[in-house]
Amino acid sequence: MARHLAEYLEASAARYPLRTAVVDSAGESLTYAELDSQSSALASFLASRGIGRGDRVGLVLPKGLAAVVSIFGVLKAGAAYVPVDASAPADRSRRILTDCAIRALIVDGGCLDVAPDSDGSAALAALITVGENGSGVSNATSWRDVLINPINPINPTNSIDPSDLAYILYTSGSTGMPKGAMITHANALSFIDWCSETFVPVPDDRFSNHAPFHFDASVVDIYLSIKHGASTHLISDDLGRSPKDLARFVAERRLTVWFSTPWILSLLVQFGQLSSHDGSALRLVLFGGEVFPVKHLRELKRHWRSAVYYNLYGPTEITVACTAARIPDVIADDREAPFPIGFPCTHCRTRVLDRDGQPVSEGDEGVLYINGPSVFAGYWNRPEETAAAFLERDRIRWYNTGDVVRFDSAEGFTYVGRQDRMVKRRGYRIELGEIESALYAHPRLREAAVVSLPDANAGVRVIAFVSSDAVSPPSIVDLKTFCATKVPAYMSPDRIVFRDRLPRTSSDKIDYQALLAELRAEGK
Amino acid sequence: MEDIKETIRQFILTTYLPGESRDNLRDDTPLLTSGIIDSLAALGLTAFVQERFGVELDVYETSVERFNRIADIAASVERRQTQGAGSAGKAVR
């Protein structure tokens, strides 16, 4: 039994040193021996700068071999990694890296502006730049120099405890500031063990890695494949956005395991020309993160016939998935209802409780609570929000997913909706409040209210209502451009609507129900 | 050329910027780098352009460099249309 995540790599490198561990979009690859030694060189470098257990290392890197080496290098040093979206606005990334007080930063040379301000206490012990753009930055060490760093014979992984943090993933926060979910080695190991039992990977498997590393689905692509001596095929941001090229990639790499959000699979069905690309090597297709429109899933199964399909459900806080549903081999032509999220994974326990914390009867709606070894350690530096996320019953701490479900003994859990203002879009969690905060930062807006509506094609649409009392109010183009500097692209509103003033309730709060009613009326 | 640009502009306005006035979406307004058009919208716009003008665009023609402004997209369309006419001519001969 592994005690920490880097042990997967160490064991596979000992067993399969010359097998391919990871391949990037361009075809560059690393064997297990290479990935192991490069990550050890990084770990030794970090240790030489005093970075180890209890520290956090920021990763702001495009999808590539260096990012995978960095993940294992940080873990081997005993530290936790904090992967941040290299394409997100630098200001947001900097706030995240400052929030969790990283001690080292491994950054693409083009993204150096994310580095936290170097005031005394927050000074970085190491700044490592990857790629050409970063050469010549003062105080920085180039990636090339890190890789030739002599490997320290004393292995820092010996001191890692399973309860140590492995990584922190930031998710959208309702107040405008993202919050960091802390995942321990034990959390991730328990989930990966469940994957091993359920999906039985073999060394000949070739995994896709579509999810960016700041998205927790990537945990499957990296750790499950490495644990079993398989290879993982990194999909760059550009490739990941181009359905035609993705379909060709699946065929050329003869991928056997695919995991992504339904969003990208829907795009593959619509724009990927799947009938002219061979997907017959696929044996397993996993999806999760949001509802998969049945018409697209049915169509996908017509093209990728050999695969078994699973719908995985779970918030980042419980480590990727806590329930799973195997999709039937045949989907009835007249089925429109999305598939259920299924039954609890064997490492998780579930409860469905009403508003008063009392269990509901089978078939009734309630909020889903999770307990088990994969439930996270809390939000970084946010004791109050952490406490609010749990409910104690019979001396067991249950994590409140905020998702409303109902249970049926034949199909398992069916997802009904949310308790709060969080929406899922393209697999990402979005707090509508964070978009509002971004809009309120615009100097010429007076009010902003963001709502969402389900959409048959896009899954969900995000609509912002705004008002301005400026002499020359911003245009919609101005506001879209402004949003792009504040929030990642997946959070930008689909539509921005100007109003002289926004409707208010009798208690002078923005009347969201009135705005929604307006949109629904318009849609009819 | 003006017709192509206007057709693309009207599609973007009605599909992605409902309510925006025509004057605020100029030929050289950045679309991708500004966040007006995200990756999903870019796919929709590509599909529209290909179907409406009967051309096939390559991956490089939908990259940030070639797809960021209405003027650039229209130029790619025009180039493709000219090429298409040329090869059709050859086939006849």
Coordinates of C-alpha atoms in Angstrom, one line a residue, chain A:
Chain A
M1 CA 0.0 0.0 0.0
A2 CA 1.4 3.4 -1.0
R3 CA 1.9 6.0 1.7
H4 CA 2.2 8.9 -0.6
L5 CA 1.6 9.7 -4.3
A6 CA 5.2 9.9 -5.4
E7 CA 5.5 6.2 -4.4
Y8 CA 3.4 5.3 -7.4
L9 CA 6.2 6.8 -9.6
E10 CA 9.0 5.3 -7.6
A11 CA 7.5 1.8 -7.8
S12 CA 6.6 2.0 -11.5
A13 CA 10.1 3.4 -12.3
A14 CA 11.7 0.4 -10.6
R15 CA 9.4 -2.0 -12.4
Y16 CA 9.1 -0.5 -15.9
P17 CA 12.1 1.9 -16.2
L18 CA 12.0 2.0 -20.0
R19 CA 8.3 2.1 -20.6
T20 CA 6.8 5.4 -21.6
A21 CA 5.3 7.3 -18.8
V22 CA 4.1 10.6 -20.3
V23 CA 3.9 12.0 -23.9
D24 CA 3.1 15.6 -24.8
S25 CA 0.9 16.8 -27.6
A26 CA 3.9 17.2 -29.9
G27 CA 5.1 13.6 -29.3
E28 CA 7.9 14.4 -26.9
S29 CA 8.0 11.8 -24.1
L30 CA 9.6 10.7 -20.9
T31 CA 10.2 7.1 -19.8
Y32 CA 9.5 6.1 -16.2
A33 CA 13.2 6.3 -15.5
E34 CA 13.5 9.8 -16.9
L35 CA 10.4 11.1 -15.1
D36 CA 11.7 9.6 -11.9
S37 CA 15.2 11.1 -12.2
Q38 CA 14.1 14.5 -13.4
S39 CA 11.6 14.8 -10.6
S40 CA 14.2 13.7 -8.1
A41 CA 16.6 16.4 -9.5
L42 CA 13.8 19.0 -8.9
A43 CA 13.1 17.6 -5.4
S44 CA 16.8 17.8 -4.5
F45 CA 17.0 21.4 -5.8
L46 CA 13.9 22.4 -3.8
A47 CA 15.3 20.7 -0.7
S48 CA 18.6 22.6 -1.2
R49 CA 16.6 25.8 -0.9
G50 CA 15.0 24.6 2.3
I51 CA 11.7 23.6 0.8
G52 CA 10.0 20.5 2.3
R53 CA 7.2 19.3 4.4
G54 CA 4.6 21.9 5.2
D55 CA 5.5 24.1 2.3
R56 CA 3.6 25.0 -0.9
V57 CA 5.0 25.4 -4.4
G58 CA 3.0 27.3 -7.1
L59 CA 2.9 25.8 -10.6
V60 CA 1.9 28.1 -13.4
L61 CA 2.8 26.1 -16.4
P62 CA 1.2 25.2 -19.8
K63 CA 0.3 21.5 -20.2
G64 CA 3.6 19.8 -20.8
L65 CA 6.3 17.4 -19.6
A66 CA 7.8 20.1 -17.3
A67 CA 4.4 20.3 -15.5
V68 CA 4.3 16.6 -14.8
V69 CA 8.0 16.5 -13.7
S70 CA 7.1 19.5 -11.4
I71 CA 4.2 17.8 -9.8
F72 CA 6.3 14.7 -8.8
G73 CA 9.3 16.9 -7.9
V74 CA 7.3 18.9 -5.5
L75 CA 5.7 15.8 -3.9
K76 CA 9.1 14.1 -3.6
A77 CA 10.4 17.2 -1.8
G78 CA 7.5 16.6 0.7
A79 CA 5.8 19.8 -0.2
A80 CA 2.3 20.4 -1.7
Y81 CA 1.8 21.8 -5.2
V82 CA -0.7 24.6 -6.1
P83 CA -1.5 24.4 -9.8
V84 CA -2.8 27.6 -11.2
D85 CA -4.3 28.3 -14.7
A86 CA -1.6 29.8 -16.8
S87 CA -4.2 31.4 -19.1
A88 CA -6.2 33.0 -16.3
P89 CA -5.8 36.7 -15.5
A90 CA -2.5 37.3 -13.8
D91 CA -4.1 39.3 -11.1
R92 CA -6.4 36.4 -10.0
S93 CA -3.5 34.0 -10.1
R94 CA -1.3 36.3 -8.0
R95 CA -4.0 36.6 -5.3
I96 CA -4.2 32.7 -5.2
L97 CA -0.5 32.3 -4.8
T98 CA -0.3 35.0 -2.2
D99 CA -3.3 33.5 -0.3
C100 CA -1.5 30.2 0.3
A101 CA 1.9 31.8 0.8
I102 CA 3.9 29.7 -1.7
R103 CA 7.6 29.4 -0.9
A104 CA 8.6 28.5 -4.4
L105 CA 7.2 29.1 -7.9
I106 CA 7.7 27.1 -11.0
V107 CA 6.5 29.3 -13.8
D108 CA 6.4 29.6 -17.6
G109 CA 8.6 32.4 -18.6
G110 CA 5.6 34.2 -20.2
C111 CA 3.6 34.2 -16.9
L112 CA 6.2 35.9 -14.6
D113 CA 3.7 38.6 -13.6
V114 CA 1.8 36.1 -11.4
A115 CA 4.7 36.0 -8.9
P116 CA 3.5 37.3 -5.5
D117 CA 4.9 40.7 -4.5
S118 CA 8.3 40.1 -2.9
D119 CA 7.8 41.9 0.4
G120 CA 10.0 40.4 3.1
S121 CA 7.7 37.7 4.6
A122 CA 6.4 36.4 1.3
A123 CA 9.8 36.2 -0.4
L124 CA 10.2 33.1 -2.5
A125 CA 13.0 30.7 -1.6
A126 CA 13.1 29.5 -5.2
L127 CA 11.8 30.9 -8.5
I128 CA 12.2 28.5 -11.4
T129 CA 11.4 29.5 -15.0
V130 CA 10.5 27.2 -17.7
G131 CA 10.8 28.0 -21.4
E132 CA 12.9 30.6 -23.3
N133 CA 11.0 33.7 -22.1
G134 CA 12.2 33.3 -18.6
S135 CA 16.0 33.2 -19.2
G136 CA 17.9 36.1 -17.7
V137 CA 15.4 37.0 -14.9
S138 CA 17.3 37.9 -11.8
N139 CA 17.0 35.5 -8.9
A140 CA 15.5 32.9 -11.2
T141 CA 16.9 29.4 -11.9
S142 CA 16.2 28.0 -15.3
W143 CA 14.5 24.7 -15.8
R144 CA 17.6 23.3 -17.6
D145 CA 19.8 24.1 -14.6
V146 CA 17.3 22.5 -12.2
L147 CA 17.3 19.2 -14.2
I148 CA 21.1 18.9 -14.0
N149 CA 21.0 19.5 -10.2
P150 CA 22.8 16.6 -8.5
I151 CA 20.3 14.2 -6.9
N152 CA 20.5 14.1 -3.2
P153 CA 20.9 10.5 -2.0
I154 CA 18.8 11.2 1.1
N155 CA 15.3 10.7 -0.1
P156 CA 13.0 13.3 1.5
T157 CA 9.9 11.2 0.7
N158 CA 10.8 8.9 3.7
S159 CA 9.4 11.6 6.0
I160 CA 6.1 12.2 4.2
D161 CA 3.0 11.3 6.2
P162 CA -0.2 10.3 4.5
S163 CA -2.0 13.2 6.2
D164 CA 0.4 15.7 4.6
L165 CA -1.0 18.0 1.9
A166 CA -0.4 16.8 -1.6
Y167 CA -2.0 19.7 -3.4
I168 CA -4.3 22.7 -3.1
L169 CA -6.9 23.4 -5.8
Y170 CA -8.6 26.8 -5.9
T171 CA -12.2 26.9 -6.8
S172 CA -14.4 29.9 -7.4
G173 CA -15.5 31.8 -4.2
S174 CA -18.8 33.5 -3.7
T175 CA -17.2 36.6 -2.3
G176 CA -14.9 37.1 -5.3
M177 CA -11.8 35.4 -3.7
P178 CA -11.2 31.8 -4.8
K179 CA -10.8 29.3 -2.0
G180 CA -8.2 26.6 -1.8
A181 CA -9.4 23.0 -1.2
M182 CA -6.6 21.1 0.6
I183 CA -6.1 17.5 -0.5
T184 CA -3.9 15.2 1.4
H185 CA -1.9 12.2 0.1
A186 CA -4.3 9.9 2.0
N187 CA -7.3 11.6 0.3
A188 CA -5.9 11.0 -3.2
L189 CA -4.6 7.5 -2.5
S190 CA -8.0 6.3 -1.3
F191 CA -9.7 7.6 -4.5
I192 CA -7.0 6.2 -6.8
D193 CA -7.3 2.8 -5.1
W194 CA -11.0 2.9 -5.8
C195 CA -10.2 3.6 -9.5
S196 CA -7.8 0.7 -9.6
E197 CA -10.4 -1.7 -8.4
T198 CA -13.1 -0.4 -10.6
F199 CA -11.3 0.3 -13.9
V200 CA -8.4 -2.3 -13.6
P201 CA -5.8 -0.4 -15.6
V202 CA -2.9 -2.3 -17.2
P203 CA 0.6 -1.1 -18.4
D204 CA -0.6 -1.2 -22.0
D205 CA -3.3 1.4 -21.3
R206 CA -2.9 4.8 -22.9
F207 CA -4.7 7.5 -20.9
S208 CA -5.8 10.9 -22.3
N209 CA -5.1 13.9 -20.2
H210 CA -7.5 16.6 -21.2
A211 CA -8.2 18.2 -17.9
P212 CA -5.8 21.1 -17.0
F213 CA -3.7 20.4 -13.8
H214 CA -5.7 23.0 -11.8
F215 CA -8.8 20.8 -12.4
D216 CA -9.0 17.7 -10.2
A217 CA -10.0 15.3 -13.0
S218 CA -6.3 15.4 -13.9
V219 CA -5.6 13.4 -10.8
V220 CA -6.9 10.3 -12.6
D221 CA -4.9 10.9 -15.8
I222 CA -1.6 11.3 -13.9
Y223 CA -1.7 9.1 -10.8
L224 CA -3.8 6.2 -12.0
S225 CA -1.8 5.8 -15.2
I226 CA 1.6 6.1 -13.3
K227 CA 0.5 3.7 -10.6
H228 CA -0.2 1.0 -13.2
G229 CA 2.9 1.6 -15.4
A230 CA 0.6 3.0 -18.2
S231 CA 1.3 6.1 -20.3
T232 CA -0.6 9.4 -20.2
H233 CA -1.0 11.6 -23.2
L234 CA -1.0 15.3 -22.5
I235 CA -3.4 17.4 -24.4
S236 CA -2.2 21.0 -24.8
D237 CA -4.6 23.9 -24.3
D238 CA -4.7 24.6 -28.1
L239 CA -5.3 20.9 -29.0
G240 CA -7.9 20.6 -26.2
R241 CA -10.0 23.4 -27.8
S242 CA -10.0 21.9 -31.3
P243 CA -12.4 19.0 -31.7
K244 CA -11.2 17.9 -35.1
D245 CA -7.6 17.6 -34.0
L246 CA -8.7 15.9 -30.8
A247 CA -10.5 13.2 -32.7
R248 CA -7.4 12.7 -34.8
F249 CA -5.3 12.6 -31.6
V250 CA -7.5 9.9 -30.1
A251 CA -7.0 7.8 -33.3
E252 CA -3.3 8.4 -33.8
R253 CA -2.3 7.8 -30.2
R254 CA -4.7 4.8 -30.0
L255 CA -5.9 6.0 -26.6
T256 CA -7.6 3.4 -24.4
V257 CA -8.8 5.5 -21.6
W258 CA -10.5 8.9 -21.9
F259 CA -11.6 11.2 -19.1
S260 CA -13.0 14.7 -19.6
T261 CA -16.0 16.9 -19.0
P262 CA -19.1 16.2 -21.0
W263 CA -18.6 19.7 -22.5
I264 CA -15.6 18.6 -24.6
L265 CA -17.2 15.3 -25.5
S266 CA -20.2 17.2 -26.8
L267 CA -17.9 19.4 -28.9
L268 CA -16.3 16.2 -30.3
V269 CA -19.7 14.9 -31.3
Q270 CA -20.7 18.2 -33.0
F271 CA -17.4 19.4 -34.6
G272 CA -15.0 16.4 -34.4
Q273 CA -15.9 14.5 -37.5
L274 CA -15.8 11.4 -35.4
S275 CA -16.9 9.1 -38.3
S276 CA -13.6 9.7 -40.1
H277 CA -11.3 9.1 -37.0
D278 CA -10.8 5.7 -35.5
G279 CA -11.7 5.5 -31.8
S280 CA -11.8 1.7 -31.6
A281 CA -8.9 1.4 -29.2
L282 CA -11.0 3.2 -26.4
R283 CA -12.1 0.7 -23.8
L284 CA -13.1 3.2 -21.1
V285 CA -14.7 6.7 -21.3
L286 CA -15.1 8.6 -18.1
F287 CA -16.9 11.8 -17.8
G288 CA -18.0 14.1 -15.0
G289 CA -18.2 17.6 -13.7
E290 CA -21.6 18.5 -15.2
V291 CA -24.7 17.0 -16.9
F292 CA -24.0 15.3 -20.2
P293 CA -26.9 16.1 -22.6
V294 CA -28.2 12.6 -23.6
K295 CA -28.5 13.4 -27.3
H296 CA -24.7 14.0 -27.5
L297 CA -23.9 11.0 -25.3
R298 CA -26.0 8.7 -27.5
E299 CA -24.2 10.0 -30.6
L300 CA -20.8 9.6 -29.0
K301 CA -21.6 6.0 -28.2
R302 CA -22.4 5.4 -31.9
H303 CA -18.9 6.4 -32.8
W304 CA -16.8 5.1 -29.9
R305 CA -18.6 1.7 -29.7
S306 CA -16.0 -0.4 -27.9
A307 CA -15.8 1.6 -24.7
V308 CA -17.6 1.3 -21.4
Y309 CA -18.9 4.6 -20.2
Y310 CA -19.0 5.9 -16.6
N311 CA -20.5 9.1 -15.2
L312 CA -18.4 10.2 -12.2
Y313 CA -19.8 12.7 -9.7
G314 CA -18.0 14.6 -7.0
P315 CA -16.9 18.0 -5.9
T316 CA -13.1 18.8 -5.6
E317 CA -13.5 18.6 -1.8
I318 CA -14.1 14.8 -1.9
T319 CA -11.3 14.2 -4.4
V320 CA -12.7 13.8 -7.9
A321 CA -15.6 11.4 -7.4
C322 CA -17.7 9.9 -4.7
T323 CA -20.5 8.3 -6.8
A324 CA -20.3 6.6 -10.2
A325 CA -22.9 5.3 -12.7
R326 CA -22.1 2.9 -15.5
I327 CA -24.0 4.0 -18.6
P328 CA -26.0 1.2 -20.1
D329 CA -24.7 -0.2 -23.4
V330 CA -27.9 0.8 -25.2
I331 CA -29.5 4.2 -24.7
A332 CA -33.2 4.3 -25.7
D333 CA -33.8 6.6 -28.6
D334 CA -36.5 8.5 -26.7
R335 CA -34.5 9.0 -23.6
E336 CA -34.0 12.7 -22.8
A337 CA -33.5 12.6 -19.0
P338 CA -29.8 12.9 -18.1
F339 CA -28.3 9.8 -16.5
P340 CA -28.1 9.5 -12.8
I341 CA -24.8 10.0 -10.9
G342 CA -25.2 6.5 -9.6
F343 CA -24.1 4.7 -6.4
P344 CA -21.5 5.7 -3.8
C345 CA -17.9 4.6 -4.6
T346 CA -16.8 1.9 -2.2
H347 CA -14.5 4.3 -0.3
C348 CA -17.3 6.8 0.4
R349 CA -20.3 6.8 2.6
T350 CA -23.3 9.0 1.8
R351 CA -26.3 10.6 3.5
V352 CA -29.2 12.5 2.1
L353 CA -30.5 15.0 4.6
D354 CA -33.2 17.7 4.7
R355 CA -32.8 21.3 5.8
D356 CA -32.9 20.3 9.4
G357 CA -30.2 17.7 9.0
Q358 CA -32.7 14.8 9.2
P359 CA -32.5 11.8 6.7
V360 CA -35.1 11.9 3.9
S361 CA -37.0 8.9 2.6
E362 CA -36.0 7.1 -0.6
G363 CA -37.2 9.1 -3.5
D364 CA -37.3 12.4 -1.7
E365 CA -35.0 15.3 -2.4
G366 CA -32.3 16.3 0.0
V367 CA -28.8 17.5 0.2
L368 CA -26.0 14.9 -0.4
Y369 CA -23.4 14.5 2.4
I370 CA -20.2 12.5 2.1
N371 CA -17.9 10.9 4.6
G372 CA -14.8 8.8 3.9
P373 CA -11.0 8.9 3.5
S374 CA -11.1 11.0 0.4
V375 CA -12.9 14.0 2.0
F376 CA -10.5 17.0 2.0
A377 CA -8.7 18.5 4.9
G378 CA -10.5 21.9 4.7
Y379 CA -10.0 25.2 2.9
W380 CA -6.7 26.9 3.2
N381 CA -6.7 29.5 5.9
R382 CA -10.5 29.6 6.1
P383 CA -11.5 27.9 9.4
E384 CA -15.0 29.4 9.3
E385 CA -15.8 28.2 5.7
T386 CA -14.3 24.8 6.6
A387 CA -16.4 24.5 9.6
A388 CA -19.5 25.5 7.6
A389 CA -18.8 22.8 5.0
F390 CA -19.2 20.0 7.6
L391 CA -22.0 18.6 9.7
E392 CA -21.4 16.4 12.6
R393 CA -23.7 13.4 13.2
D394 CA -23.0 10.6 15.6
R395 CA -19.4 11.7 15.9
I396 CA -18.9 11.5 12.1
R397 CA -18.0 14.5 10.1
W398 CA -20.1 14.7 6.9
Y399 CA -19.1 17.0 4.1
N400 CA -22.0 19.0 2.7
T401 CA -21.8 18.9 -1.1
G402 CA -24.5 21.6 -1.5
D403 CA -25.9 19.4 -4.2
V404 CA -29.6 18.4 -4.0
V405 CA -30.2 14.8 -5.0
R406 CA -32.7 12.0 -4.6
F407 CA -32.0 8.3 -4.2
D408 CA -33.6 5.4 -5.9
S409 CA -32.5 1.8 -5.2
A410 CA -32.5 0.9 -8.9
E411 CA -30.6 3.9 -10.4
G412 CA -28.8 5.3 -7.4
F413 CA -28.5 9.1 -6.9
T414 CA -30.0 11.5 -9.4
Y415 CA -28.7 15.1 -9.4
V416 CA -31.5 17.6 -9.0
G417 CA -29.7 21.0 -8.5
R418 CA -27.9 23.3 -6.2
Q419 CA -28.7 24.7 -2.8
D420 CA -26.8 28.0 -3.5
R421 CA -25.6 30.2 -6.3
M422 CA -22.9 27.9 -7.7
V423 CA -23.2 26.7 -11.2
K424 CA -21.3 24.2 -13.3
R425 CA -20.1 25.3 -16.6
R426 CA -17.8 23.2 -18.8
G427 CA -17.0 21.2 -15.7
Y428 CA -15.9 24.2 -13.8
R429 CA -17.5 25.5 -10.6
I430 CA -18.5 29.1 -10.9
E431 CA -19.8 31.2 -8.0
L432 CA -22.1 33.8 -9.7
G433 CA -21.0 36.1 -6.9
E434 CA -17.4 36.0 -8.2
I435 CA -18.6 37.3 -11.6
E436 CA -20.6 40.0 -9.8
S437 CA -17.5 41.1 -7.9
A438 CA -15.5 41.3 -11.1
L439 CA -18.2 43.5 -12.7
Y440 CA -18.5 45.7 -9.6
A441 CA -14.8 46.4 -10.0
H442 CA -15.6 48.3 -13.2
P443 CA -15.5 52.1 -12.3
R444 CA -18.5 53.0 -14.5
L445 CA -20.9 50.3 -13.3
R446 CA -23.4 51.0 -10.5
E447 CA -25.1 47.6 -10.2
A448 CA -24.4 44.1 -11.3
A449 CA -26.4 40.9 -10.9
V450 CA -25.5 37.6 -12.5
V451 CA -28.0 34.7 -13.0
S452 CA -27.9 31.4 -14.8
L453 CA -30.4 29.4 -16.8
P454 CA -30.2 25.8 -18.0
D455 CA -29.6 25.5 -21.7
A456 CA -30.2 22.4 -23.9
N457 CA -27.0 22.9 -25.9
A458 CA -24.5 24.7 -23.7
G459 CA -25.7 23.1 -20.4
V460 CA -26.0 26.4 -18.7
R461 CA -26.0 30.1 -19.8
V462 CA -24.7 32.9 -17.6
I463 CA -26.4 36.2 -17.9
A464 CA -25.2 39.5 -16.3
F465 CA -27.6 42.4 -15.7
V466 CA -25.8 45.7 -15.1
S467 CA -26.6 49.4 -14.7
S468 CA -24.5 52.4 -15.0
D469 CA -25.0 56.1 -14.1
A470 CA -21.9 57.2 -15.9
V471 CA -22.2 59.9 -18.6
S472 CA -20.7 57.5 -21.1
P473 CA -21.5 54.0 -19.9
P474 CA -19.2 51.1 -20.9
S475 CA -20.2 49.1 -24.0
I476 CA -20.9 45.4 -23.9
V477 CA -17.6 44.9 -25.7
D478 CA -15.9 47.0 -23.0
L479 CA -17.4 44.9 -20.2
K480 CA -16.5 41.6 -21.9
T481 CA -13.0 42.8 -22.3
F482 CA -12.9 44.0 -18.7
C483 CA -14.2 40.6 -17.4
A484 CA -11.4 38.8 -19.3
T485 CA -8.9 40.7 -17.1
K486 CA -10.6 39.7 -13.9
V487 CA -11.9 36.1 -14.3
P488 CA -11.0 33.0 -16.4
A489 CA -12.7 32.7 -19.8
Y490 CA -15.1 30.0 -18.6
M491 CA -16.6 32.5 -16.1
S492 CA -17.2 35.3 -18.6
P493 CA -21.0 36.0 -19.0
D494 CA -22.6 34.7 -22.2
R495 CA -24.7 37.8 -22.3
I496 CA -24.7 41.2 -20.7
V497 CA -27.9 43.2 -20.4
F498 CA -28.1 46.9 -19.5
R499 CA -30.9 48.2 -17.4
D500 CA -31.5 51.7 -16.1
R501 CA -31.7 50.1 -12.7
L502 CA -32.0 46.6 -11.5
P503 CA -35.2 45.4 -9.8
R504 CA -35.1 45.3 -6.0
T505 CA -37.1 43.4 -3.4
S506 CA -38.9 45.2 -0.6
S507 CA -35.8 44.8 1.6
D508 CA -33.8 46.5 -1.1
K509 CA -31.9 43.4 -2.3
I510 CA -31.5 42.7 -5.9
D511 CA -34.5 40.7 -7.1
Y512 CA -32.9 37.8 -8.8
Q513 CA -36.2 36.0 -9.2
A514 CA -37.6 38.9 -11.2
L515 CA -34.6 38.8 -13.5
L516 CA -35.0 35.1 -14.0
A517 CA -38.7 35.4 -14.7
E518 CA -37.9 38.0 -17.3
L519 CA -35.4 35.7 -19.0
R520 CA -37.8 32.8 -18.9
A521 CA -40.6 34.9 -20.4
E522 CA -38.2 36.0 -23.1
G523 CA -37.3 32.5 -23.9
K524 CA -40.9 31.5 -24.6

